[in-house]
Coordinates of C-alpha atoms in Angstrom, one line a residue:
Chain C
M1 CA 93.3 -245.8 -77.3
Q2 CA 94.1 -244.5 -73.6
T3 CA 95.2 -241.7 -72.8
P4 CA 98.9 -241.0 -71.6
M5 CA 99.8 -240.8 -68.5
V6 CA 102.4 -238.2 -68.6
Q7 CA 101.8 -235.9 -71.7
I8 CA 104.7 -233.4 -73.0
R9 CA 104.3 -231.3 -75.2
A10 CA 107.2 -228.5 -77.1
L11 CA 108.7 -228.5 -73.8
S12 CA 111.2 -226.0 -73.5
R13 CA 113.4 -224.4 -70.9
R14 CA 115.8 -222.2 -70.8
F15 CA 118.3 -220.7 -68.7
Q16 CA 120.3 -217.8 -67.6
Q17 CA 123.7 -218.4 -67.0
G18 CA 124.9 -215.3 -66.7
D19 CA 124.8 -213.1 -69.8
V20 CA 124.1 -216.3 -72.0
E21 CA 121.2 -217.8 -72.7
V22 CA 121.0 -221.7 -72.5
L23 CA 118.0 -223.5 -73.6
A24 CA 118.1 -226.9 -72.2
L25 CA 115.1 -228.6 -73.3
D26 CA 114.0 -227.7 -77.0
R27 CA 109.9 -228.6 -78.0
V28 CA 110.4 -231.4 -76.4
T29 CA 107.1 -233.5 -77.2
L30 CA 106.7 -236.3 -75.5
D31 CA 104.1 -239.5 -73.9
I32 CA 104.1 -242.1 -71.4
A33 CA 101.3 -244.8 -70.7
E34 CA 100.5 -245.8 -66.9
G35 CA 102.8 -248.8 -66.7
D36 CA 105.6 -247.8 -68.6
F37 CA 109.5 -247.1 -66.6
V38 CA 110.7 -245.5 -69.3
A39 CA 114.9 -244.5 -68.9
L40 CA 115.5 -241.2 -70.2
M41 CA 119.9 -241.3 -71.1
G42 CA 121.8 -238.9 -73.2
P43 CA 125.2 -237.3 -72.5
S44 CA 125.4 -234.6 -69.8
G45 CA 123.7 -231.5 -70.3
S46 CA 121.7 -233.4 -72.7
G47 CA 118.1 -232.1 -70.4
K48 CA 117.4 -235.3 -69.5
S49 CA 117.5 -234.6 -65.9
T50 CA 116.2 -230.8 -66.5
L51 CA 112.3 -232.6 -68.5
L52 CA 112.4 -235.2 -65.3
H53 CA 111.7 -232.1 -62.4
I54 CA 109.9 -230.4 -65.1
I55 CA 107.4 -234.1 -64.9
A56 CA 108.0 -233.7 -61.7
G57 CA 106.6 -230.6 -60.9
I58 CA 110.3 -229.4 -59.2
D59 CA 110.9 -226.8 -62.3
R60 CA 108.8 -225.1 -64.6
P61 CA 108.9 -225.5 -68.6
T62 CA 109.8 -221.4 -70.2
S63 CA 107.0 -223.3 -72.9
G64 CA 104.5 -225.7 -74.0
Q65 CA 102.7 -227.9 -71.9
C66 CA 104.1 -230.6 -68.5
I67 CA 100.2 -232.7 -69.0
V68 CA 99.8 -235.5 -65.5
R69 CA 97.1 -236.6 -65.7
D70 CA 95.4 -233.9 -67.0
V71 CA 96.5 -231.8 -64.5
D72 CA 99.3 -229.3 -66.6
V73 CA 101.5 -229.1 -64.2
A74 CA 103.2 -225.8 -65.1
T75 CA 100.2 -224.4 -64.7
L76 CA 99.5 -224.4 -60.7
S77 CA 100.8 -222.5 -57.7
E78 CA 103.8 -223.1 -55.4
S79 CA 101.6 -224.6 -52.9
A80 CA 99.6 -226.3 -55.0
L81 CA 102.3 -227.9 -56.4
A82 CA 103.7 -228.8 -53.7
N83 CA 100.4 -230.7 -53.0
W84 CA 100.4 -232.3 -56.4
R85 CA 103.8 -233.9 -55.4
N86 CA 103.4 -235.2 -51.7
S87 CA 100.4 -236.3 -53.7
H88 CA 101.3 -237.5 -57.7
V89 CA 105.1 -237.9 -57.4
G90 CA 107.8 -239.8 -55.7
F91 CA 110.9 -238.7 -55.9
V92 CA 114.1 -240.5 -55.7
F93 CA 117.5 -238.8 -55.4
Q94 CA 120.8 -240.1 -56.2
T95 CA 122.4 -238.9 -53.4
F96 CA 120.1 -240.8 -51.4
N97 CA 118.7 -237.6 -49.6
L98 CA 117.5 -238.8 -46.5
I99 CA 117.0 -236.5 -43.3
P100 CA 119.8 -237.6 -41.3
V101 CA 118.6 -237.1 -37.8
L102 CA 115.3 -239.1 -38.3
T103 CA 115.4 -243.1 -38.3
A104 CA 114.7 -244.9 -41.6
L105 CA 110.8 -245.6 -40.8
E106 CA 110.8 -242.1 -39.9
N107 CA 111.8 -240.3 -43.0
V108 CA 109.2 -242.7 -45.1
E109 CA 106.2 -241.8 -42.3
L110 CA 107.3 -237.6 -43.2
P111 CA 105.4 -237.1 -47.5
L112 CA 103.0 -239.1 -45.1
L113 CA 101.9 -236.2 -42.5
L114 CA 101.0 -234.0 -45.7
T115 CA 98.1 -236.4 -45.7
G116 CA 94.2 -236.9 -43.5
L117 CA 96.1 -240.5 -42.3
S118 CA 96.2 -241.5 -39.2
A119 CA 99.3 -241.6 -37.0
A120 CA 98.5 -245.7 -36.7
Q121 CA 97.8 -245.8 -40.8
R122 CA 100.9 -243.9 -41.5
R123 CA 102.5 -246.0 -38.9
A124 CA 101.5 -248.8 -41.0
H125 CA 101.3 -247.2 -44.4
A126 CA 105.5 -246.8 -44.2
E127 CA 105.8 -250.1 -42.6
A128 CA 104.5 -251.8 -45.6
A129 CA 106.1 -249.2 -47.3
L130 CA 110.1 -250.3 -45.7
E131 CA 108.6 -254.4 -46.0
L132 CA 108.3 -253.6 -50.0
V133 CA 111.9 -252.9 -50.1
G134 CA 112.9 -255.3 -47.5
L135 CA 113.7 -252.6 -45.1
S136 CA 111.5 -254.0 -42.3
D137 CA 114.4 -255.1 -39.9
R138 CA 116.9 -251.5 -39.8
L139 CA 112.9 -249.4 -39.4
R140 CA 114.8 -248.4 -36.4
H141 CA 118.6 -247.5 -37.8
L142 CA 119.6 -244.0 -38.8
P143 CA 120.7 -242.6 -42.6
R144 CA 124.0 -243.2 -40.9
Q145 CA 124.0 -246.5 -39.1
L146 CA 123.0 -248.4 -42.9
S147 CA 124.7 -248.7 -45.8
G148 CA 124.6 -247.3 -49.5
G149 CA 122.2 -249.6 -50.9
Q150 CA 119.2 -249.6 -47.7
E151 CA 119.6 -245.9 -47.8
Q152 CA 118.1 -245.5 -51.3
R153 CA 116.0 -248.5 -51.5
V154 CA 114.7 -246.4 -47.6
A155 CA 113.9 -243.7 -50.6
I156 CA 112.7 -245.4 -52.0
A157 CA 110.2 -246.8 -49.7
R158 CA 109.3 -243.1 -49.3
A159 CA 108.8 -242.3 -52.9
L160 CA 106.1 -245.3 -52.2
A161 CA 105.2 -244.7 -49.1
T162 CA 102.0 -242.2 -50.3
D163 CA 101.4 -244.5 -53.7
P164 CA 101.8 -241.4 -55.9
T165 CA 101.1 -241.2 -58.9
L166 CA 104.0 -241.5 -60.5
L167 CA 107.3 -242.8 -59.7
V168 CA 110.7 -240.2 -60.8
A169 CA 114.6 -241.0 -60.2
D170 CA 117.6 -239.0 -61.1
E171 CA 120.7 -241.3 -61.2
P172 CA 119.5 -244.0 -59.4
T173 CA 122.2 -245.8 -58.6
G174 CA 125.2 -243.4 -59.3
N175 CA 126.2 -243.7 -55.9
L176 CA 126.3 -247.0 -55.3
D177 CA 128.0 -250.6 -56.7
A178 CA 128.0 -252.7 -58.8
R179 CA 125.5 -255.0 -56.8
A180 CA 123.5 -252.8 -54.3
A181 CA 122.5 -250.9 -57.6
Q182 CA 121.4 -254.0 -59.3
D183 CA 119.7 -255.0 -56.1
V184 CA 117.7 -251.1 -56.4
L185 CA 117.5 -251.5 -60.5
E186 CA 115.4 -255.0 -59.5
L187 CA 113.5 -253.7 -57.2
L188 CA 112.7 -250.8 -60.2
E189 CA 111.6 -254.0 -61.8
V190 CA 110.2 -255.4 -59.5
L191 CA 107.4 -252.3 -58.6
N192 CA 106.5 -251.5 -62.2
R193 CA 106.0 -255.0 -63.3
E194 CA 104.3 -256.0 -60.6
A195 CA 102.6 -253.3 -58.6
G196 CA 102.3 -251.9 -61.8
K197 CA 104.5 -248.6 -61.7
T198 CA 105.6 -245.7 -64.3
I199 CA 108.3 -245.2 -63.7
V200 CA 110.7 -242.6 -65.3
M201 CA 114.0 -242.8 -64.3
V202 CA 118.0 -241.1 -65.1
T203 CA 120.5 -243.1 -66.1
H204 CA 123.6 -242.9 -67.7
D205 CA 124.4 -246.0 -67.9
P206 CA 123.4 -248.7 -70.2
K207 CA 123.2 -251.5 -67.8
A208 CA 120.7 -249.5 -65.2
A209 CA 118.3 -248.3 -69.0
G210 CA 118.7 -251.9 -70.0
H211 CA 115.6 -252.5 -66.6
A212 CA 113.0 -250.2 -68.3
R213 CA 110.7 -250.9 -71.0
R214 CA 111.5 -248.3 -73.3
I215 CA 114.7 -245.8 -73.5
V216 CA 114.0 -242.4 -74.7
R217 CA 117.3 -240.7 -76.0
L218 CA 118.0 -236.8 -75.6
E219 CA 120.9 -234.6 -76.9
K220 CA 121.2 -230.3 -76.6
G221 CA 118.0 -230.5 -75.1
E222 CA 116.3 -232.4 -78.0
L223 CA 115.0 -236.1 -78.7
S224 CA 117.3 -238.0 -80.3
P225 CA 114.9 -239.8 -83.9
D226 CA 114.5 -243.3 -82.3
A227 CA 113.0 -241.9 -79.3
A228 CA 110.4 -240.3 -80.9
A229 CA 109.5 -243.6 -82.9
G230 CA 108.6 -244.5 -78.5
L231 CA 105.7 -241.6 -78.4
A232 CA 102.1 -243.8 -77.4
T233 CA 103.7 -247.0 -77.0
Chain S
M1 CA 100.0 -231.5 -40.1
P2 CA 103.5 -229.2 -40.2
I3 CA 107.2 -230.6 -40.4
P4 CA 107.2 -232.4 -37.1
I5 CA 109.0 -230.9 -34.4
R6 CA 111.6 -234.4 -33.0
Y7 CA 112.7 -233.1 -36.6
N8 CA 114.7 -229.6 -35.7
L9 CA 115.4 -230.8 -31.5
R10 CA 117.8 -233.8 -33.5
S11 CA 119.0 -231.1 -35.0
L12 CA 119.7 -228.7 -32.6
R13 CA 121.0 -231.7 -30.9
V14 CA 123.6 -233.2 -33.8
R15 CA 125.1 -229.6 -33.8
W16 CA 124.7 -229.5 -30.2
R17 CA 127.8 -226.9 -29.6
L18 CA 126.4 -224.2 -31.0
S19 CA 123.0 -225.0 -29.3
L20 CA 124.1 -224.9 -26.7
A21 CA 127.1 -221.7 -26.3
T22 CA 123.8 -219.9 -28.2
A23 CA 121.2 -221.6 -25.7
L24 CA 123.6 -220.1 -22.7
G25 CA 124.0 -216.6 -24.2
I26 CA 120.5 -216.5 -24.5
G27 CA 120.2 -217.7 -21.1
L28 CA 122.9 -214.8 -19.3
V29 CA 120.5 -212.0 -21.0
V30 CA 117.4 -213.8 -19.6
A31 CA 118.5 -214.2 -15.6
V32 CA 120.2 -210.7 -15.9
F33 CA 116.4 -209.9 -16.3
V34 CA 115.5 -212.1 -14.5
M35 CA 117.8 -210.9 -11.6
V36 CA 117.3 -207.0 -11.9
M37 CA 113.9 -207.5 -11.8
A38 CA 113.8 -209.4 -9.0
L39 CA 114.9 -206.5 -6.8
A40 CA 113.0 -204.3 -8.2
Q41 CA 110.1 -206.3 -7.1
G42 CA 111.4 -207.6 -3.7
L43 CA 111.6 -203.8 -2.9
N44 CA 108.1 -203.6 -4.1
A45 CA 107.4 -206.4 -2.2
T46 CA 108.3 -204.7 1.1
Y47 CA 106.4 -201.5 0.9
V48 CA 103.2 -202.9 -0.6
T49 CA 102.7 -205.2 2.2
T50 CA 103.8 -202.5 4.9
G51 CA 100.5 -201.5 5.2
D52 CA 97.5 -202.1 7.5
P53 CA 94.4 -201.0 5.9
R54 CA 92.7 -200.5 9.6
N55 CA 95.6 -197.8 10.1
L56 CA 96.2 -194.0 9.0
L57 CA 98.8 -191.7 8.4
V58 CA 98.9 -188.1 9.3
L59 CA 101.1 -185.7 7.3
R60 CA 101.8 -182.2 6.8
Q61 CA 99.7 -181.0 4.2
G62 CA 102.1 -181.2 1.2
S63 CA 104.9 -184.0 2.4
T64 CA 104.9 -186.5 0.4
A65 CA 107.0 -188.4 3.4
E66 CA 107.7 -188.8 7.4
S67 CA 111.1 -188.0 6.7
N68 CA 110.1 -183.8 5.6
S69 CA 106.7 -183.7 7.4
Q70 CA 106.2 -181.9 11.2
I71 CA 103.8 -182.0 13.2
M72 CA 102.9 -180.4 16.7
R73 CA 102.6 -181.7 19.8
D74 CA 99.6 -179.5 20.0
E75 CA 97.5 -181.0 17.1
V76 CA 98.7 -184.4 18.6
T77 CA 97.0 -184.5 20.9
R78 CA 94.3 -182.8 19.2
M79 CA 94.0 -185.8 17.0
R80 CA 94.6 -187.7 19.8
Y81 CA 90.6 -187.2 20.5
T82 CA 88.8 -187.1 17.3
E83 CA 86.0 -189.9 17.0
G84 CA 86.3 -193.4 15.4
I85 CA 90.2 -194.0 16.7
A86 CA 90.2 -197.7 17.9
R87 CA 91.7 -198.1 21.7
D88 CA 93.7 -200.7 23.1
A89 CA 92.8 -203.3 26.3
H90 CA 92.9 -199.8 28.7
D91 CA 90.9 -197.7 26.9
V92 CA 93.6 -195.1 25.0
P93 CA 94.0 -194.5 21.9
L94 CA 95.4 -196.1 19.7
V95 CA 98.0 -193.6 18.4
S96 CA 101.3 -193.1 18.1
A97 CA 103.6 -189.8 16.9
E98 CA 106.4 -190.9 15.5
I99 CA 109.6 -189.2 13.9
I100 CA 112.1 -190.4 11.9
L101 CA 115.9 -190.0 12.2
L102 CA 119.0 -190.8 10.7
V103 CA 121.8 -192.8 12.6
Y104 CA 125.9 -193.8 10.5
L105 CA 126.5 -197.6 11.8
E106 CA 129.3 -200.2 10.3
R107 CA 128.2 -202.3 9.0
R108 CA 129.6 -205.8 10.1
D109 CA 131.5 -207.1 7.1
G110 CA 133.7 -204.2 7.5
S111 CA 132.3 -203.5 4.3
G112 CA 132.0 -199.2 5.3
G113 CA 128.5 -197.6 7.3
A114 CA 125.3 -196.4 6.7
N115 CA 122.9 -194.3 7.7
V116 CA 119.9 -196.8 9.2
L117 CA 115.9 -195.4 9.7
V118 CA 115.3 -195.3 13.4
R119 CA 112.2 -194.2 14.2
G120 CA 110.7 -192.8 17.6
M121 CA 107.6 -194.0 18.5
K122 CA 105.0 -194.1 20.5
S123 CA 104.5 -197.0 23.1
A124 CA 100.9 -197.9 20.6
G125 CA 103.4 -197.6 18.3
L126 CA 104.0 -201.9 18.4
A127 CA 100.5 -202.8 18.4
L128 CA 99.3 -200.6 15.2
R129 CA 102.3 -202.4 13.5
P130 CA 100.9 -206.7 14.1
Q131 CA 103.1 -208.1 11.6
A132 CA 106.3 -207.1 13.3
R133 CA 107.4 -209.6 16.4
L134 CA 109.9 -209.3 19.1
V135 CA 112.0 -212.9 18.7
A136 CA 114.5 -211.7 21.2
G137 CA 114.9 -209.8 24.2
R138 CA 111.6 -207.2 24.8
M139 CA 110.3 -204.4 23.9
L140 CA 111.7 -200.6 24.8
A141 CA 110.9 -199.3 28.5
P142 CA 111.0 -195.1 27.9
G143 CA 112.7 -192.8 29.2
R144 CA 116.0 -195.3 29.4
R145 CA 117.9 -194.8 25.8
E146 CA 117.2 -198.0 24.9
C147 CA 115.8 -199.5 21.5
V148 CA 114.4 -202.2 19.9
V149 CA 116.7 -203.2 16.3
S150 CA 114.8 -205.2 13.2
Q151 CA 116.4 -208.7 12.9
R152 CA 117.8 -207.8 9.2
I153 CA 119.8 -204.9 10.3
A154 CA 120.9 -206.2 13.2
D155 CA 122.5 -208.7 10.9
R156 CA 123.4 -206.0 9.1
F157 CA 125.2 -204.1 12.0
S158 CA 127.2 -203.5 14.6
N159 CA 126.3 -203.4 17.7
C160 CA 122.7 -204.3 17.0
Q161 CA 121.9 -207.5 18.9
V162 CA 121.3 -208.1 22.2
G163 CA 123.0 -206.1 25.2
E164 CA 125.0 -204.1 22.6
S165 CA 125.0 -200.4 22.3
F166 CA 125.5 -197.9 19.5
R167 CA 125.9 -194.7 20.1
S168 CA 124.3 -191.6 18.6
G169 CA 123.5 -188.0 19.3
A170 CA 126.1 -188.2 22.1
T171 CA 123.9 -191.0 23.3
E172 CA 124.5 -194.4 24.8
W173 CA 122.0 -196.5 23.3
H174 CA 120.8 -199.7 24.1
V175 CA 119.5 -202.6 22.5
V176 CA 117.1 -204.7 24.4
G177 CA 115.2 -206.4 21.6
I178 CA 115.3 -207.5 18.3
F179 CA 111.6 -207.8 15.7
D180 CA 110.9 -209.4 13.6
A181 CA 108.4 -207.5 10.2
A182 CA 107.5 -210.0 7.9
R183 CA 109.3 -208.6 5.1
T184 CA 108.0 -205.3 6.1
A185 CA 109.4 -201.8 4.8
Y186 CA 109.7 -201.8 9.1
E187 CA 112.6 -204.2 8.8
S188 CA 115.2 -202.0 7.9
E189 CA 114.4 -199.7 11.0
I190 CA 115.7 -199.7 14.8
W191 CA 112.7 -198.4 16.8
I192 CA 113.1 -196.1 19.9
D193 CA 110.6 -193.9 22.0
S194 CA 110.3 -190.8 20.3
D195 CA 109.8 -188.1 23.2
E196 CA 112.9 -189.5 23.7
A197 CA 113.7 -189.4 20.2
R198 CA 113.1 -185.6 19.8
A199 CA 114.8 -184.6 23.4
V200 CA 118.3 -186.3 21.6
F201 CA 117.7 -185.1 18.4
R202 CA 116.1 -181.5 19.5
R203 CA 113.4 -182.0 17.8
D204 CA 110.3 -179.8 19.2
F205 CA 108.0 -181.9 16.2
F206 CA 106.4 -184.9 15.3
G207 CA 107.2 -186.7 11.6
S208 CA 104.7 -188.1 11.6
V209 CA 101.4 -190.0 13.6
L210 CA 99.9 -193.5 12.8
L211 CA 96.7 -194.1 14.3
R212 CA 95.1 -197.3 14.8
T213 CA 90.9 -197.7 13.0
D214 CA 87.3 -199.5 13.1
G215 CA 88.7 -200.7 9.4
P216 CA 88.2 -198.8 6.2
E217 CA 85.7 -197.7 6.4
G218 CA 85.7 -195.9 9.6
A219 CA 89.6 -195.1 8.6
A220 CA 87.9 -192.7 5.3
T221 CA 85.3 -191.4 7.9
V222 CA 88.8 -190.3 10.5
K223 CA 90.1 -189.6 7.5
R224 CA 88.0 -187.2 6.7
R225 CA 87.2 -184.9 9.8
L226 CA 90.5 -185.1 10.2
E227 CA 91.7 -183.7 6.9
A228 CA 88.4 -180.8 7.7
D229 CA 89.6 -180.1 10.9
R230 CA 90.7 -176.9 10.0
M231 CA 93.0 -176.7 13.1
L232 CA 95.7 -179.1 12.1
Q233 CA 96.1 -178.4 8.1
V234 CA 97.3 -182.2 7.3
R235 CA 97.4 -184.7 4.6
V236 CA 96.1 -188.4 6.1
L237 CA 96.7 -191.2 3.7
T238 CA 96.0 -194.8 4.8
E239 CA 99.6 -196.6 5.6
S240 CA 98.7 -199.2 3.0
D241 CA 98.0 -196.6 0.9
Y242 CA 101.7 -194.5 1.9
Y243 CA 103.8 -197.5 1.1
K244 CA 102.3 -197.8 -2.5
E245 CA 103.6 -194.8 -2.9
Q246 CA 107.0 -194.8 -1.9
T247 CA 107.3 -198.6 -4.4
Q248 CA 108.0 -195.3 -7.2
M249 CA 111.2 -196.0 -5.4
A250 CA 111.8 -199.7 -7.8
G251 CA 111.3 -197.3 -11.1
P252 CA 114.4 -196.6 -11.9
I253 CA 116.0 -200.2 -10.5
R254 CA 113.2 -201.2 -13.2
F255 CA 113.9 -198.9 -15.8
M256 CA 117.8 -200.4 -15.5
G257 CA 116.8 -203.6 -16.1
G258 CA 114.8 -203.1 -18.8
F259 CA 117.3 -201.0 -20.5
L260 CA 120.8 -203.7 -19.6
A261 CA 118.4 -206.2 -20.4
V262 CA 117.1 -204.9 -24.2
V263 CA 120.9 -204.4 -25.1
M264 CA 122.1 -207.7 -24.2
S265 CA 119.3 -209.3 -26.2
V266 CA 120.1 -207.5 -28.9
G267 CA 123.4 -209.2 -28.8
A268 CA 122.0 -212.8 -27.8
A269 CA 119.1 -212.2 -30.6
F270 CA 122.6 -211.8 -33.3
A271 CA 123.9 -214.9 -31.9
A272 CA 120.8 -217.1 -32.5
M273 CA 120.4 -215.4 -36.0
N274 CA 124.0 -216.8 -36.6
T275 CA 123.6 -220.3 -35.2
M276 CA 120.2 -220.4 -37.2
Y277 CA 121.6 -218.9 -40.5
A278 CA 124.5 -222.1 -40.0
A279 CA 122.0 -224.5 -39.1
I280 CA 120.6 -224.2 -42.1
G281 CA 123.9 -223.7 -44.3
A282 CA 124.4 -226.9 -43.6
R283 CA 121.0 -228.2 -43.5
T284 CA 120.1 -226.9 -47.3
R285 CA 120.0 -230.1 -49.1
E286 CA 117.6 -231.4 -46.5
I287 CA 115.4 -228.6 -46.7
G288 CA 115.0 -229.3 -50.8
T289 CA 114.6 -232.9 -50.2
L290 CA 111.2 -231.0 -47.6
R291 CA 110.1 -229.6 -50.1
V292 CA 110.0 -231.8 -52.5
L293 CA 108.2 -234.4 -50.5
G294 CA 104.9 -231.7 -50.6
F295 CA 106.1 -229.2 -47.6
R296 CA 105.4 -226.1 -48.5
R297 CA 107.7 -222.7 -48.0
R298 CA 105.0 -221.7 -44.6
E299 CA 106.0 -225.2 -43.3
V300 CA 109.8 -225.3 -43.9
Y301 CA 109.4 -220.8 -42.6
V302 CA 107.0 -222.4 -39.2
S303 CA 109.3 -225.4 -39.4
L304 CA 112.4 -223.3 -38.2
L305 CA 112.0 -220.3 -37.2
G306 CA 109.8 -223.2 -34.0
E307 CA 113.6 -224.6 -33.6
S308 CA 114.7 -220.9 -33.5
V309 CA 112.3 -220.3 -30.6
L310 CA 113.3 -223.3 -28.9
L311 CA 116.7 -223.1 -29.0
A312 CA 116.1 -219.6 -27.2
L313 CA 113.6 -221.5 -25.2
V314 CA 116.5 -223.8 -23.7
G315 CA 117.9 -220.7 -22.8
G316 CA 115.2 -219.0 -21.0
V317 CA 114.9 -222.3 -19.3
L318 CA 118.5 -222.4 -18.4
G319 CA 118.3 -218.4 -17.7
C320 CA 116.1 -219.4 -14.6
L321 CA 117.7 -222.1 -13.8
L322 CA 120.8 -219.6 -12.9
A323 CA 118.7 -216.6 -11.4
L324 CA 116.8 -218.9 -8.9
P325 CA 119.7 -219.4 -6.9
L326 CA 119.3 -215.7 -5.7
N327 CA 115.3 -215.6 -4.6
G328 CA 115.0 -214.7 -1.1
V329 CA 118.2 -213.3 -1.4
A330 CA 118.7 -210.1 1.5
T331 CA 120.6 -207.4 0.6
G332 CA 120.6 -203.8 1.2
T333 CA 120.1 -200.6 -1.0
I334 CA 119.4 -197.0 -0.5
G335 CA 116.0 -195.8 0.0
W336 CA 116.0 -192.2 -2.5
N337 CA 114.0 -190.4 -0.2
T338 CA 115.0 -191.3 3.0
F339 CA 118.6 -191.8 2.1
A340 CA 118.8 -194.8 4.6
E341 CA 119.2 -198.8 4.5
V342 CA 116.3 -200.1 2.7
A343 CA 116.7 -204.3 3.6
F344 CA 114.5 -206.5 0.4
E345 CA 114.6 -210.0 -0.3
F346 CA 115.7 -210.6 -4.3
R347 CA 111.6 -212.1 -5.5
I348 CA 112.0 -214.3 -8.9
T349 CA 108.0 -215.7 -8.7
P350 CA 106.6 -217.6 -11.3
G351 CA 105.6 -214.1 -13.3
L352 CA 108.9 -213.1 -13.3
M353 CA 109.9 -216.2 -14.8
G354 CA 107.4 -216.1 -17.0
K355 CA 108.5 -212.7 -18.4
G356 CA 112.1 -214.3 -18.4
M357 CA 110.6 -217.1 -21.0
L358 CA 108.4 -214.5 -22.7
F359 CA 112.2 -212.8 -23.4
A360 CA 113.9 -215.7 -24.3
L361 CA 110.5 -216.1 -26.9
V362 CA 111.6 -212.5 -28.3
M363 CA 114.6 -213.7 -28.6
G364 CA 114.2 -216.5 -30.4
V365 CA 111.0 -215.3 -33.1
L366 CA 114.3 -212.5 -34.2
G367 CA 116.9 -214.4 -34.2
G368 CA 115.5 -217.4 -36.6
L369 CA 112.8 -214.6 -38.9
L370 CA 115.7 -214.4 -41.3
P371 CA 117.1 -216.9 -41.6
A372 CA 114.4 -218.7 -41.8
R373 CA 112.8 -216.3 -44.8
M374 CA 116.1 -217.1 -47.0
A375 CA 115.5 -220.8 -46.2
A376 CA 111.4 -221.4 -47.5
R377 CA 112.7 -218.6 -50.4
K378 CA 114.8 -220.8 -51.9
P379 CA 114.5 -222.0 -55.5
V380 CA 114.1 -226.4 -54.7
L381 CA 116.3 -227.6 -56.9
D382 CA 119.2 -224.7 -55.9
A383 CA 118.3 -225.9 -52.4
L384 CA 118.5 -229.7 -53.8
R385 CA 121.7 -228.5 -55.4
A386 CA 123.5 -227.0 -52.4
A387 CA 126.9 -228.7 -51.2

């Protein structure tokens, strides 16, 4: 059997909130295979976003391991982790997080600046990514000139630009109307099915989760019993 | 590759009112700095360009300036025939025994009066100063109470045009010519005959002797000869060196300019810091996003520090533009060692503007250091959660 792309082993994360210690993740163990599309679900405070942040390398566990393609992300230095994020993770935010003063094309080019690509190659990659999300006619638009759905598609193009190992999305439809949300989810589904992208998505919305191949539920920092059955599908 | 500069440029443009106000603040400091330094530089240039390296100036031993030196008539006679002194077309040695006096004249603009330097000189005096040429009227004739006035003094003081006359030392002095001295220290002088000067102002000595040699080497030889002459007891220096010594006059102005600029720059650096704190505060989530995309702390730090420097450099350019109209403007000040009016021009050189820009750069770095550090050090998740 092929080694899972993401192996999470006994992962815990504690936060200090004033005098109180909060256990956000409690010895979570989970495998995500290459080409999977996992929806992380659970009520607020269940730890799903924390898990996503650790997988994406923007937070560190208190204990346990998060191994992505044989690299234990938690052991990397701050600077190495930044490099790792650039080449392995495409992050899609709930609030899009585009740089407001840069055009759609420039936003998508941003992560490519950290690669060894030439200016022409960067541009070609960024244009291809925007074409993939159906926005080839919006290259020179600033974020404020785009609709919410279009902004999120630019953000997805930015996440895809470096051809990362993993696409992680934190409530990608949370700020969109039903129609735009549907478009974005269909796009993610196509990326998973046709381009083989491995996607981890946090969502509240069962309809959104319905587009995933697998749903993992968290409750009070632990995996729900039915999720455990989904280990290494 | 660093975060692209257009990101900073456009971010500054988005908050253009705040950016402009800060740049103007820095610009004003740079303008003051450049203006005061231009004043010092103009004064310096006036003295540095004055001397001719072939000319030697003879003073009494121990004197530092023409105004506090005394040379007796028989000493002048002895010097005249020293070997190595150049002669004019009529085989007369190019030697001018001179005396410095002050006259009080009213300014043309009605703002009161000031002391003006009067130089009594021999007829060789004009030949010894090739940088000076008559632009109106004629050279003075000895014994007729005539004088020639520099263009700058004629422009600034009453009764100094050709055909006019002013009173001093119980005598009426008639202006017969105006000379241009090519921005040298002579631009601040009125010339009369030195024997007449001694008679009218009752002096039995001269202040200095200016003489011409064949060239820098000849000057060194004549200097040695004169200083070795025990009958003379004189200090001999090239005219160029003498005026270079006088440039120390600009020292206090430079000090004042530097002091003023430093005090003001503290305020401007704080304004830049404030602007950067505001700019960064409003962009915390953007900075978090850049970090998620893979930009490292150092890159964020350099980018934001660069933004502050960029802002300050815009201010620097504004400051230089503000100061530039002053270039070439003529003004006057009191000379420290003669207590007479010294006329000179503000000189804004590329080098001085470069210094102004460097000064702006320092303000930008100081203003950006802390805000950029704060932004770069913020944990990614904290930055992302900012409103």
